[in-house]
């Protein structure tokens, strides 16, 4: 069974204090790893898709990286508007469109 | 603007009632999905559909039903058989061809059983 574990559950940062969120996964053949941002009471907003170990993608202050066992979401010099819950998900090779989600990391950036 | 719409945003249901949640997309996506989100749990797949007039059960389909009569629409009915329906419901869609299989989500419907 596919598993996704995100850590920490919650993270509190001062504005400008860089940090990383972790997503560890177990899947029998990775088809893709996805990062989403979710604000309270809203649907997840797509950030990145990573397909193979060594791949990196960036968007503004966010950078996602992927290894064979985990992915990191690096946040550089965060701002209060980066406060949200960040979700990680994986899809395995073959089968149907099933995506397994982690429970998320709730990030709070304090001014 | 292309996107996914869900309605209503909030829904209240009395015990024993069936309710239907709407999901519409104008992205020309082939596949559509319904997830349920509960506090402290990851999103769980209820149903998905890859093509009109065809759909498959996800991990927690009991007490739910869907239809896919049009490519753009994938309504979810929460029946009285669903024992704990209070949750945040999310609809998503994706294309099926090539490497771009990312799922995009709607704004969600919060269902509360009174």
mmCIF file with all atom_site columns, C-alpha atoms in Angstrom:
data_model
loop_
_atom_site.group_PDB
_atom_site.id
_atom_site.type_symbol
_atom_site.label_atom_id
_atom_site.label_alt_id
_atom_site.label_comp_id
_atom_site.label_asym_id
_atom_site.label_entity_id
_atom_site.label_seq_id
_atom_site.pdbx_PDB_ins_code
_atom_site.Cartn_x
_atom_site.Cartn_y
_atom_site.Cartn_z
_atom_site.occupancy
_atom_site.B_iso_or_equiv
_atom_site.pdbx_formal_charge
_atom_site.auth_seq_id
_atom_site.auth_comp_id
_atom_site.auth_asym_id
_atom_site.auth_atom_id
_atom_site.pdbx_PDB_model_num
ATOM 1   C CA . UNK A 1 1   ? 0.000   0.000  0.000   1.00 0.00 ? 1   UNK A CA 1
ATOM 2   C CA . UNK A 1 2   ? 1.273   3.454  -0.907  1.00 0.00 ? 2   UNK A CA 1
ATOM 3   C CA . UNK A 1 3   ? 2.147   5.707  2.011   1.00 0.00 ? 3   UNK A CA 1
ATOM 4   C CA . UNK A 1 4   ? 2.962   9.392  2.361   1.00 0.00 ? 4   UNK A CA 1
ATOM 5   C CA . UNK A 1 5   ? 4.255   10.895 5.598   1.00 0.00 ? 5   UNK A CA 1
ATOM 6   C CA . UNK A 1 6   ? 4.756   14.613 5.988   1.00 0.00 ? 6   UNK A CA 1
ATOM 7   C CA . UNK A 1 7   ? 6.799   16.317 8.680   1.00 0.00 ? 7   UNK A CA 1
ATOM 8   C CA . UNK A 1 8   ? 6.603   18.361 10.709  1.00 0.00 ? 8   UNK A CA 1
ATOM 9   C CA . UNK A 1 9   ? 2.838   18.494 11.262  1.00 0.00 ? 9   UNK A CA 1
ATOM 10  C CA . UNK A 1 10  ? 3.122   22.194 12.010  1.00 0.00 ? 10  UNK A CA 1
ATOM 11  C CA . UNK A 1 11  ? 5.874   24.753 11.550  1.00 0.00 ? 11  UNK A CA 1
ATOM 12  C CA . UNK A 1 12  ? 6.086   28.293 12.798  1.00 0.00 ? 12  UNK A CA 1
ATOM 13  C CA . UNK A 1 13  ? 8.632   30.603 11.182  1.00 0.00 ? 13  UNK A CA 1
ATOM 14  C CA . UNK A 1 14  ? 9.571   34.215 11.522  1.00 0.00 ? 14  UNK A CA 1
ATOM 15  C CA . UNK A 1 15  ? 9.308   36.214 8.332   1.00 0.00 ? 15  UNK A CA 1
ATOM 16  C CA . UNK A 1 16  ? 12.541  35.720 6.392   1.00 0.00 ? 16  UNK A CA 1
ATOM 17  C CA . UNK A 1 17  ? 13.490  32.515 8.250   1.00 0.00 ? 17  UNK A CA 1
ATOM 18  C CA . UNK A 1 18  ? 14.088  29.840 5.602   1.00 0.00 ? 18  UNK A CA 1
ATOM 19  C CA . UNK A 1 19  ? 13.189  26.201 6.248   1.00 0.00 ? 19  UNK A CA 1
ATOM 20  C CA . UNK A 1 20  ? 12.163  22.924 4.601   1.00 0.00 ? 20  UNK A CA 1
ATOM 21  C CA . UNK A 1 21  ? 9.148   20.674 4.726   1.00 0.00 ? 21  UNK A CA 1
ATOM 22  C CA . UNK A 1 22  ? 9.599   16.926 4.307   1.00 0.00 ? 22  UNK A CA 1
ATOM 23  C CA . UNK A 1 23  ? 7.520   14.360 2.438   1.00 0.00 ? 23  UNK A CA 1
ATOM 24  C CA . UNK A 1 24  ? 8.595   10.727 2.806   1.00 0.00 ? 24  UNK A CA 1
ATOM 25  C CA . UNK A 1 25  ? 6.895   8.221  0.550   1.00 0.00 ? 25  UNK A CA 1
ATOM 26  C CA . UNK A 1 26  ? 6.593   4.508  -0.082  1.00 0.00 ? 26  UNK A CA 1
ATOM 27  C CA . UNK A 1 27  ? 5.224   3.529  -3.460  1.00 0.00 ? 27  UNK A CA 1
ATOM 28  C CA . UNK A 1 28  ? 5.812   0.619  -5.802  1.00 0.00 ? 28  UNK A CA 1
ATOM 29  C CA . UNK A 1 29  ? 7.071   2.617  -8.747  1.00 0.00 ? 29  UNK A CA 1
ATOM 30  C CA . UNK A 1 30  ? 6.671   6.397  -8.605  1.00 0.00 ? 30  UNK A CA 1
ATOM 31  C CA . UNK A 1 31  ? 4.693   7.948  -11.465 1.00 0.00 ? 31  UNK A CA 1
ATOM 32  C CA . UNK A 1 32  ? 4.708   11.438 -9.999  1.00 0.00 ? 32  UNK A CA 1
ATOM 33  C CA . UNK A 1 33  ? 4.961   13.389 -6.742  1.00 0.00 ? 33  UNK A CA 1
ATOM 34  C CA . UNK A 1 34  ? 2.753   16.434 -6.290  1.00 0.00 ? 34  UNK A CA 1
ATOM 35  C CA . UNK A 1 35  ? 2.886   19.445 -3.991  1.00 0.00 ? 35  UNK A CA 1
ATOM 36  C CA . UNK A 1 36  ? -0.182  21.531 -3.244  1.00 0.00 ? 36  UNK A CA 1
ATOM 37  C CA . UNK A 1 37  ? -0.892  24.558 -1.086  1.00 0.00 ? 37  UNK A CA 1
ATOM 38  C CA . UNK A 1 38  ? -4.220  24.703 0.768   1.00 0.00 ? 38  UNK A CA 1
ATOM 39  C CA . UNK A 1 39  ? -5.626  27.758 2.510   1.00 0.00 ? 39  UNK A CA 1
ATOM 40  C CA . UNK A 1 40  ? -8.266  27.283 5.214   1.00 0.00 ? 40  UNK A CA 1
ATOM 41  C CA . UNK A 1 41  ? -11.681 26.462 3.792   1.00 0.00 ? 41  UNK A CA 1
ATOM 42  C CA . UNK A 1 42  ? -10.416 26.298 0.202   1.00 0.00 ? 42  UNK A CA 1
ATOM 43  C CA . UNK A 1 43  ? -9.421  23.651 -2.285  1.00 0.00 ? 43  UNK A CA 1
ATOM 44  C CA . UNK A 1 44  ? -5.764  22.677 -2.769  1.00 0.00 ? 44  UNK A CA 1
ATOM 45  C CA . UNK A 1 45  ? -3.824  24.822 -5.214  1.00 0.00 ? 45  UNK A CA 1
ATOM 46  C CA . UNK A 1 46  ? -1.334  22.998 -7.417  1.00 0.00 ? 46  UNK A CA 1
ATOM 47  C CA . UNK A 1 47  ? 2.326   23.942 -6.974  1.00 0.00 ? 47  UNK A CA 1
ATOM 48  C CA . UNK A 1 48  ? 4.630   21.314 -8.503  1.00 0.00 ? 48  UNK A CA 1
ATOM 49  C CA . UNK A 1 49  ? 4.846   17.876 -10.074 1.00 0.00 ? 49  UNK A CA 1
ATOM 50  C CA . UNK A 1 50  ? 8.134   15.959 -9.839  1.00 0.00 ? 50  UNK A CA 1
ATOM 51  C CA . UNK A 1 51  ? 8.683   12.784 -11.824 1.00 0.00 ? 51  UNK A CA 1
ATOM 52  C CA . UNK A 1 52  ? 12.174  11.452 -11.157 1.00 0.00 ? 52  UNK A CA 1
ATOM 53  C CA . UNK A 1 53  ? 14.891  11.513 -8.508  1.00 0.00 ? 53  UNK A CA 1
ATOM 54  C CA . UNK A 1 54  ? 17.120  14.540 -8.857  1.00 0.00 ? 54  UNK A CA 1
ATOM 55  C CA . UNK A 1 55  ? 14.443  16.718 -10.353 1.00 0.00 ? 55  UNK A CA 1
ATOM 56  C CA . UNK A 1 56  ? 13.955  20.212 -8.924  1.00 0.00 ? 56  UNK A CA 1
ATOM 57  C CA . UNK A 1 57  ? 11.325  22.871 -9.584  1.00 0.00 ? 57  UNK A CA 1
ATOM 58  C CA . UNK A 1 58  ? 11.030  26.445 -8.346  1.00 0.00 ? 58  UNK A CA 1
ATOM 59  C CA . UNK A 1 59  ? 8.284   28.990 -8.024  1.00 0.00 ? 59  UNK A CA 1
ATOM 60  C CA . UNK A 1 60  ? 8.933   32.299 -6.322  1.00 0.00 ? 60  UNK A CA 1
ATOM 61  C CA . UNK A 1 61  ? 10.145  31.479 -2.791  1.00 0.00 ? 61  UNK A CA 1
ATOM 62  C CA . UNK A 1 62  ? 9.423   27.750 -3.119  1.00 0.00 ? 62  UNK A CA 1
ATOM 63  C CA . UNK A 1 63  ? 11.698  25.028 -4.403  1.00 0.00 ? 63  UNK A CA 1
ATOM 64  C CA . UNK A 1 64  ? 10.751  21.351 -4.540  1.00 0.00 ? 64  UNK A CA 1
ATOM 65  C CA . UNK A 1 65  ? 13.284  18.542 -4.764  1.00 0.00 ? 65  UNK A CA 1
ATOM 66  C CA . UNK A 1 66  ? 12.920  14.783 -5.126  1.00 0.00 ? 66  UNK A CA 1
ATOM 67  C CA . UNK A 1 67  ? 14.956  11.743 -4.111  1.00 0.00 ? 67  UNK A CA 1
ATOM 68  C CA . UNK A 1 68  ? 14.052  8.067  -4.317  1.00 0.00 ? 68  UNK A CA 1
ATOM 69  C CA . UNK A 1 69  ? 12.520  8.130  -0.845  1.00 0.00 ? 69  UNK A CA 1
ATOM 70  C CA . UNK A 1 70  ? 11.476  11.680 -0.092  1.00 0.00 ? 70  UNK A CA 1
ATOM 71  C CA . UNK A 1 71  ? 10.757  15.160 -1.335  1.00 0.00 ? 71  UNK A CA 1
ATOM 72  C CA . UNK A 1 72  ? 11.544  18.494 0.238   1.00 0.00 ? 72  UNK A CA 1
ATOM 73  C CA . UNK A 1 73  ? 9.744   21.778 -0.159  1.00 0.00 ? 73  UNK A CA 1
ATOM 74  C CA . UNK A 1 74  ? 12.248  24.503 0.602   1.00 0.00 ? 74  UNK A CA 1
ATOM 75  C CA . UNK A 1 75  ? 10.859  27.908 1.524   1.00 0.00 ? 75  UNK A CA 1
ATOM 76  C CA . UNK A 1 76  ? 13.332  30.763 1.195   1.00 0.00 ? 76  UNK A CA 1
ATOM 77  C CA . UNK A 1 77  ? 12.753  33.993 3.105   1.00 0.00 ? 77  UNK A CA 1
ATOM 78  C CA . UNK A 1 78  ? 9.058   33.275 3.686   1.00 0.00 ? 78  UNK A CA 1
ATOM 79  C CA . UNK A 1 79  ? 6.432   35.961 3.978   1.00 0.00 ? 79  UNK A CA 1
ATOM 80  C CA . UNK A 1 80  ? 3.194   35.907 6.003   1.00 0.00 ? 80  UNK A CA 1
ATOM 81  C CA . UNK A 1 81  ? 1.237   35.211 2.809   1.00 0.00 ? 81  UNK A CA 1
ATOM 82  C CA . UNK A 1 82  ? 3.051   31.872 2.542   1.00 0.00 ? 82  UNK A CA 1
ATOM 83  C CA . UNK A 1 83  ? 1.112   30.693 5.595   1.00 0.00 ? 83  UNK A CA 1
ATOM 84  C CA . UNK A 1 84  ? -0.967  27.688 4.544   1.00 0.00 ? 84  UNK A CA 1
ATOM 85  C CA . UNK A 1 85  ? -1.090  23.915 4.747   1.00 0.00 ? 85  UNK A CA 1
ATOM 86  C CA . UNK A 1 86  ? 1.206   22.229 2.235   1.00 0.00 ? 86  UNK A CA 1
ATOM 87  C CA . UNK A 1 87  ? 0.102   18.832 0.943   1.00 0.00 ? 87  UNK A CA 1
ATOM 88  C CA . UNK A 1 88  ? 2.233   16.167 -0.689  1.00 0.00 ? 88  UNK A CA 1
ATOM 89  C CA . UNK A 1 89  ? 0.828   13.330 -2.804  1.00 0.00 ? 89  UNK A CA 1
ATOM 90  C CA . UNK A 1 90  ? 2.154   10.451 -4.896  1.00 0.00 ? 90  UNK A CA 1
ATOM 91  C CA . UNK A 1 91  ? 0.855   8.473  -7.843  1.00 0.00 ? 91  UNK A CA 1
ATOM 92  C CA . UNK A 1 92  ? 2.231   5.056  -8.687  1.00 0.00 ? 92  UNK A CA 1
ATOM 93  C CA . UNK A 1 93  ? 3.041   3.633  -12.084 1.00 0.00 ? 93  UNK A CA 1
ATOM 94  C CA . UNK A 1 94  ? 0.219   1.666  -13.658 1.00 0.00 ? 94  UNK A CA 1
ATOM 95  C CA . UNK A 1 95  ? -3.241  1.130  -12.266 1.00 0.00 ? 95  UNK A CA 1
ATOM 96  C CA . UNK A 1 96  ? -5.730  3.961  -12.432 1.00 0.00 ? 96  UNK A CA 1
ATOM 97  C CA . UNK A 1 97  ? -5.563  7.599  -11.437 1.00 0.00 ? 97  UNK A CA 1
ATOM 98  C CA . UNK A 1 98  ? -5.203  6.937  -7.717  1.00 0.00 ? 98  UNK A CA 1
ATOM 99  C CA . UNK A 1 99  ? -3.225  9.540  -5.826  1.00 0.00 ? 99  UNK A CA 1
ATOM 100 C CA . UNK A 1 100 ? -2.264  9.034  -2.181  1.00 0.00 ? 100 UNK A CA 1
ATOM 101 C CA . UNK A 1 101 ? -2.115  12.187 -0.062  1.00 0.00 ? 101 UNK A CA 1
ATOM 102 C CA . UNK A 1 102 ? -0.224  12.988 3.100   1.00 0.00 ? 102 UNK A CA 1
ATOM 103 C CA . UNK A 1 103 ? -1.873  14.817 5.984   1.00 0.00 ? 103 UNK A CA 1
ATOM 104 C CA . UNK A 1 104 ? 0.006   18.034 5.323   1.00 0.00 ? 104 UNK A CA 1
ATOM 105 C CA . UNK A 1 105 ? 2.288   20.486 7.084   1.00 0.00 ? 105 UNK A CA 1
ATOM 106 C CA . UNK A 1 106 ? 0.627   23.581 8.476   1.00 0.00 ? 106 UNK A CA 1
ATOM 107 C CA . UNK A 1 107 ? 2.985   26.522 8.016   1.00 0.00 ? 107 UNK A CA 1
ATOM 108 C CA . UNK A 1 108 ? 2.597   29.782 9.897   1.00 0.00 ? 108 UNK A CA 1
ATOM 109 C CA . UNK A 1 109 ? 4.863   32.714 9.021   1.00 0.00 ? 109 UNK A CA 1
ATOM 110 C CA . UNK A 1 110 ? 4.918   35.440 11.634  1.00 0.00 ? 110 UNK A CA 1
ATOM 111 C CA . UNK A 1 111 ? 5.652   39.066 10.653  1.00 0.00 ? 111 UNK A CA 1
ATOM 112 C CA . UNK B 2 1   ? -11.477 31.766 -17.105 1.00 0.00 ? 1   UNK B CA 1
ATOM 113 C CA . UNK B 2 2   ? -11.001 28.011 -17.056 1.00 0.00 ? 2   UNK B CA 1
ATOM 114 C CA . UNK B 2 3   ? -11.545 26.219 -13.818 1.00 0.00 ? 3   UNK B CA 1
ATOM 115 C CA . UNK B 2 4   ? -13.567 23.962 -11.588 1.00 0.00 ? 4   UNK B CA 1
ATOM 116 C CA . UNK B 2 5   ? -16.668 25.137 -9.772  1.00 0.00 ? 5   UNK B CA 1
ATOM 117 C CA . UNK B 2 6   ? -18.405 23.446 -6.888  1.00 0.00 ? 6   UNK B CA 1
ATOM 118 C CA . UNK B 2 7   ? -21.748 24.316 -5.399  1.00 0.00 ? 7   UNK B CA 1
ATOM 119 C CA . UNK B 2 8   ? -22.996 24.985 -2.902  1.00 0.00 ? 8   UNK B CA 1
ATOM 120 C CA . UNK B 2 9   ? -20.105 26.200 -0.757  1.00 0.00 ? 9   UNK B CA 1
ATOM 121 C CA . UNK B 2 10  ? -21.949 25.166 2.419   1.00 0.00 ? 10  UNK B CA 1
ATOM 122 C CA . UNK B 2 11  ? -24.610 22.492 2.711   1.00 0.00 ? 11  UNK B CA 1
ATOM 123 C CA . UNK B 2 12  ? -26.633 21.366 5.669   1.00 0.00 ? 12  UNK B CA 1
ATOM 124 C CA . UNK B 2 13  ? -28.388 18.031 5.720   1.00 0.00 ? 13  UNK B CA 1
ATOM 125 C CA . UNK B 2 14  ? -30.815 16.455 8.095   1.00 0.00 ? 14  UNK B CA 1
ATOM 126 C CA . UNK B 2 15  ? -30.286 12.834 8.988   1.00 0.00 ? 15  UNK B CA 1
ATOM 127 C CA . UNK B 2 16  ? -32.005 10.524 6.516   1.00 0.00 ? 16  UNK B CA 1
ATOM 128 C CA . UNK B 2 17  ? -31.795 12.947 3.598   1.00 0.00 ? 17  UNK B CA 1
ATOM 129 C CA . UNK B 2 18  ? -29.913 12.514 0.368   1.00 0.00 ? 18  UNK B CA 1
ATOM 130 C CA . UNK B 2 19  ? -28.031 15.545 -0.900  1.00 0.00 ? 19  UNK B CA 1
ATOM 131 C CA . UNK B 2 20  ? -26.250 16.227 -4.186  1.00 0.00 ? 20  UNK B CA 1
ATOM 132 C CA . UNK B 2 21  ? -23.043 18.211 -4.557  1.00 0.00 ? 21  UNK B CA 1
ATOM 133 C CA . UNK B 2 22  ? -22.348 19.826 -7.903  1.00 0.00 ? 22  UNK B CA 1
ATOM 134 C CA . UNK B 2 23  ? -19.007 19.852 -9.734  1.00 0.00 ? 23  UNK B CA 1
ATOM 135 C CA . UNK B 2 24  ? -18.475 21.470 -13.133 1.00 0.00 ? 24  UNK B CA 1
ATOM 136 C CA . UNK B 2 25  ? -15.244 22.001 -15.089 1.00 0.00 ? 25  UNK B CA 1
ATOM 137 C CA . UNK B 2 26  ? -14.505 23.929 -18.280 1.00 0.00 ? 26  UNK B CA 1
ATOM 138 C CA . UNK B 2 27  ? -10.916 22.762 -18.632 1.00 0.00 ? 27  UNK B CA 1
ATOM 139 C CA . UNK B 2 28  ? -11.832 20.056 -21.157 1.00 0.00 ? 28  UNK B CA 1
ATOM 140 C CA . UNK B 2 29  ? -10.342 17.488 -18.785 1.00 0.00 ? 29  UNK B CA 1
ATOM 141 C CA . UNK B 2 30  ? -11.123 13.831 -19.305 1.00 0.00 ? 30  UNK B CA 1
ATOM 142 C CA . UNK B 2 31  ? -10.989 12.600 -15.721 1.00 0.00 ? 31  UNK B CA 1
ATOM 143 C CA . UNK B 2 32  ? -12.870 13.835 -12.698 1.00 0.00 ? 32  UNK B CA 1
ATOM 144 C CA . UNK B 2 33  ? -12.620 12.855 -9.033  1.00 0.00 ? 33  UNK B CA 1
ATOM 145 C CA . UNK B 2 34  ? -14.356 13.263 -5.694  1.00 0.00 ? 34  UNK B CA 1
ATOM 146 C CA . UNK B 2 35  ? -12.395 13.383 -2.448  1.00 0.00 ? 35  UNK B CA 1
ATOM 147 C CA . UNK B 2 36  ? -13.360 13.743 1.148   1.00 0.00 ? 36  UNK B CA 1
ATOM 148 C CA . UNK B 2 37  ? -11.193 15.696 3.600   1.00 0.00 ? 37  UNK B CA 1
ATOM 149 C CA . UNK B 2 38  ? -11.451 15.255 7.367   1.00 0.00 ? 38  UNK B CA 1
ATOM 150 C CA . UNK B 2 39  ? -9.317  16.985 10.008  1.00 0.00 ? 39  UNK B CA 1
ATOM 151 C CA . UNK B 2 40  ? -5.993  15.207 10.567  1.00 0.00 ? 40  UNK B CA 1
ATOM 152 C CA . UNK B 2 41  ? -6.481  12.875 7.602   1.00 0.00 ? 41  UNK B CA 1
ATOM 153 C CA . UNK B 2 42  ? -5.240  12.969 4.061   1.00 0.00 ? 42  UNK B CA 1
ATOM 154 C CA . UNK B 2 43  ? -7.663  13.389 1.192   1.00 0.00 ? 43  UNK B CA 1
ATOM 155 C CA . UNK B 2 44  ? -9.521  10.139 0.525   1.00 0.00 ? 44  UNK B CA 1
ATOM 156 C CA . UNK B 2 45  ? -10.846 9.157  -2.888  1.00 0.00 ? 45  UNK B CA 1
ATOM 157 C CA . UNK B 2 46  ? -14.584 8.499  -3.108  1.00 0.00 ? 46  UNK B CA 1
ATOM 158 C CA . UNK B 2 47  ? -15.182 8.007  -6.850  1.00 0.00 ? 47  UNK B CA 1
ATOM 159 C CA . UNK B 2 48  ? -13.445 8.815  -10.081 1.00 0.00 ? 48  UNK B CA 1
ATOM 160 C CA . UNK B 2 49  ? -14.396 8.870  -13.760 1.00 0.00 ? 49  UNK B CA 1
ATOM 161 C CA . UNK B 2 50  ? -12.138 8.744  -16.794 1.00 0.00 ? 50  UNK B CA 1
ATOM 162 C CA . UNK B 2 51  ? -14.817 9.003  -19.452 1.00 0.00 ? 51  UNK B CA 1
ATOM 163 C CA . UNK B 2 52  ? -18.460 9.920  -19.856 1.00 0.00 ? 52  UNK B CA 1
ATOM 164 C CA . UNK B 2 53  ? -20.897 7.258  -18.636 1.00 0.00 ? 53  UNK B CA 1
ATOM 165 C CA . UNK B 2 54  ? -18.161 5.380  -16.788 1.00 0.00 ? 54  UNK B CA 1
ATOM 166 C CA . UNK B 2 55  ? -16.926 5.679  -13.204 1.00 0.00 ? 55  UNK B CA 1
ATOM 167 C CA . UNK B 2 56  ? -15.143 3.585  -10.588 1.00 0.00 ? 56  UNK B CA 1
ATOM 168 C CA . UNK B 2 57  ? -15.253 3.346  -6.822  1.00 0.00 ? 57  UNK B CA 1
ATOM 169 C CA . UNK B 2 58  ? -12.415 4.769  -4.810  1.00 0.00 ? 58  UNK B CA 1
ATOM 170 C CA . UNK B 2 59  ? -11.384 3.826  -1.295  1.00 0.00 ? 59  UNK B CA 1
ATOM 171 C CA . UNK B 2 60  ? -14.489 5.035  0.537   1.00 0.00 ? 60  UNK B CA 1
ATOM 172 C CA . UNK B 2 61  ? -17.418 4.772  -1.920  1.00 0.00 ? 61  UNK B CA 1
ATOM 173 C CA . UNK B 2 62  ? -19.960 3.289  0.498   1.00 0.00 ? 62  UNK B CA 1
ATOM 174 C CA . UNK B 2 63  ? -22.907 5.638  1.016   1.00 0.00 ? 63  UNK B CA 1
ATOM 175 C CA . UNK B 2 64  ? -22.083 7.740  -2.055  1.00 0.00 ? 64  UNK B CA 1
ATOM 176 C CA . UNK B 2 65  ? -23.184 7.675  -5.689  1.00 0.00 ? 65  UNK B CA 1
ATOM 177 C CA . UNK B 2 66  ? -22.107 9.580  -8.811  1.00 0.00 ? 66  UNK B CA 1
ATOM 178 C CA . UNK B 2 67  ? -23.034 10.057 -12.450 1.00 0.00 ? 67  UNK B CA 1
ATOM 179 C CA . UNK B 2 68  ? -21.096 11.272 -15.487 1.00 0.00 ? 68  UNK B CA 1
ATOM 180 C CA . UNK B 2 69  ? -23.569 12.146 -18.212 1.00 0.00 ? 69  UNK B CA 1
ATOM 181 C CA . UNK B 2 70  ? -21.495 15.046 -19.546 1.00 0.00 ? 70  UNK B CA 1
ATOM 182 C CA . UNK B 2 71  ? -17.753 15.527 -19.780 1.00 0.00 ? 71  UNK B CA 1
ATOM 183 C CA . UNK B 2 72  ? -18.022 18.791 -17.845 1.00 0.00 ? 72  UNK B CA 1
ATOM 184 C CA . UNK B 2 73  ? -20.105 17.547 -14.927 1.00 0.00 ? 73  UNK B CA 1
ATOM 185 C CA . UNK B 2 74  ? -19.595 14.985 -12.147 1.00 0.00 ? 74  UNK B CA 1
ATOM 186 C CA . UNK B 2 75  ? -22.209 15.347 -9.378  1.00 0.00 ? 75  UNK B CA 1
ATOM 187 C CA . UNK B 2 76  ? -21.869 13.464 -6.103  1.00 0.00 ? 76  UNK B CA 1
ATOM 188 C CA . UNK B 2 77  ? -24.867 12.285 -4.088  1.00 0.00 ? 77  UNK B CA 1
ATOM 189 C CA . UNK B 2 78  ? -24.382 11.665 -0.394  1.00 0.00 ? 78  UNK B CA 1
ATOM 190 C CA . UNK B 2 79  ? -27.038 9.160  0.576   1.00 0.00 ? 79  UNK B CA 1
ATOM 191 C CA . UNK B 2 80  ? -28.612 8.422  3.938   1.00 0.00 ? 80  UNK B CA 1
ATOM 192 C CA . UNK B 2 81  ? -26.505 5.253  4.004   1.00 0.00 ? 81  UNK B CA 1
ATOM 193 C CA . UNK B 2 82  ? -23.371 7.327  4.621   1.00 0.00 ? 82  UNK B CA 1
ATOM 194 C CA . UNK B 2 83  ? -23.007 7.138  8.387   1.00 0.00 ? 83  UNK B CA 1
ATOM 195 C CA . UNK B 2 84  ? -20.669 10.051 8.956   1.00 0.00 ? 84  UNK B CA 1
ATOM 196 C CA . UNK B 2 85  ? -21.107 12.493 6.067   1.00 0.00 ? 85  UNK B CA 1
ATOM 197 C CA . UNK B 2 86  ? -19.969 15.690 7.782   1.00 0.00 ? 86  UNK B CA 1
ATOM 198 C CA . UNK B 2 87  ? -16.774 16.647 5.943   1.00 0.00 ? 87  UNK B CA 1
ATOM 199 C CA . UNK B 2 88  ? -15.191 18.919 3.357   1.00 0.00 ? 88  UNK B CA 1
ATOM 200 C CA . UNK B 2 89  ? -15.773 17.550 -0.155  1.00 0.00 ? 89  UNK B CA 1
ATOM 201 C CA . UNK B 2 90  ? -13.386 18.318 -2.984  1.00 0.00 ? 90  UNK B CA 1
ATOM 202 C CA . UNK B 2 91  ? -13.824 17.755 -6.693  1.00 0.00 ? 91  UNK B CA 1
ATOM 203 C CA . UNK B 2 92  ? -10.807 17.524 -8.992  1.00 0.00 ? 92  UNK B CA 1
ATOM 204 C CA . UNK B 2 93  ? -10.081 16.974 -12.663 1.00 0.00 ? 93  UNK B CA 1
ATOM 205 C CA . UNK B 2 94  ? -7.139  16.035 -14.862 1.00 0.00 ? 94  UNK B CA 1
ATOM 206 C CA . UNK B 2 95  ? -6.279  15.195 -18.436 1.00 0.00 ? 95  UNK B CA 1
ATOM 207 C CA . UNK B 2 96  ? -5.238  11.633 -19.160 1.00 0.00 ? 96  UNK B CA 1
ATOM 208 C CA . UNK B 2 97  ? -2.858  11.954 -22.084 1.00 0.00 ? 97  UNK B CA 1
ATOM 209 C CA . UNK B 2 98  ? 0.901   12.274 -21.793 1.00 0.00 ? 98  UNK B CA 1
ATOM 210 C CA . UNK B 2 99  ? 2.837   13.182 -18.680 1.00 0.00 ? 99  UNK B CA 1
ATOM 211 C CA . UNK B 2 100 ? 0.568   15.981 -17.519 1.00 0.00 ? 100 UNK B CA 1
ATOM 212 C CA . UNK B 2 101 ? -1.728  14.063 -15.178 1.00 0.00 ? 101 UNK B CA 1
ATOM 213 C CA . UNK B 2 102 ? -1.808  16.593 -12.385 1.00 0.00 ? 102 UNK B CA 1
ATOM 214 C CA . UNK B 2 103 ? -5.145  16.884 -10.609 1.00 0.00 ? 103 UNK B CA 1
ATOM 215 C CA . UNK B 2 104 ? -6.606  20.354 -10.199 1.00 0.00 ? 104 UNK B CA 1
ATOM 216 C CA . UNK B 2 105 ? -9.104  21.031 -7.452  1.00 0.00 ? 105 UNK B CA 1
ATOM 217 C CA . UNK B 2 106 ? -12.271 23.021 -7.042  1.00 0.00 ? 106 UNK B CA 1
ATOM 218 C CA . UNK B 2 107 ? -13.010 25.275 -4.049  1.00 0.00 ? 107 UNK B CA 1
ATOM 219 C CA . UNK B 2 108 ? -14.860 22.579 -2.086  1.00 0.00 ? 108 UNK B CA 1
ATOM 220 C CA . UNK B 2 109 ? -18.231 22.062 -0.427  1.00 0.00 ? 109 UNK B CA 1
ATOM 221 C CA . UNK B 2 110 ? -18.535 21.803 3.341   1.00 0.00 ? 110 UNK B CA 1
ATOM 222 C CA . UNK B 2 111 ? -21.330 19.418 4.290   1.00 0.00 ? 111 UNK B CA 1
ATOM 223 C CA . UNK B 2 112 ? -22.735 19.407 7.814   1.00 0.00 ? 112 UNK B CA 1
ATOM 224 C CA . UNK B 2 113 ? -25.286 16.949 9.109   1.00 0.00 ? 113 UNK B CA 1
ATOM 225 C CA . UNK B 2 114 ? -27.676 18.476 11.602  1.00 0.00 ? 114 UNK B CA 1
#
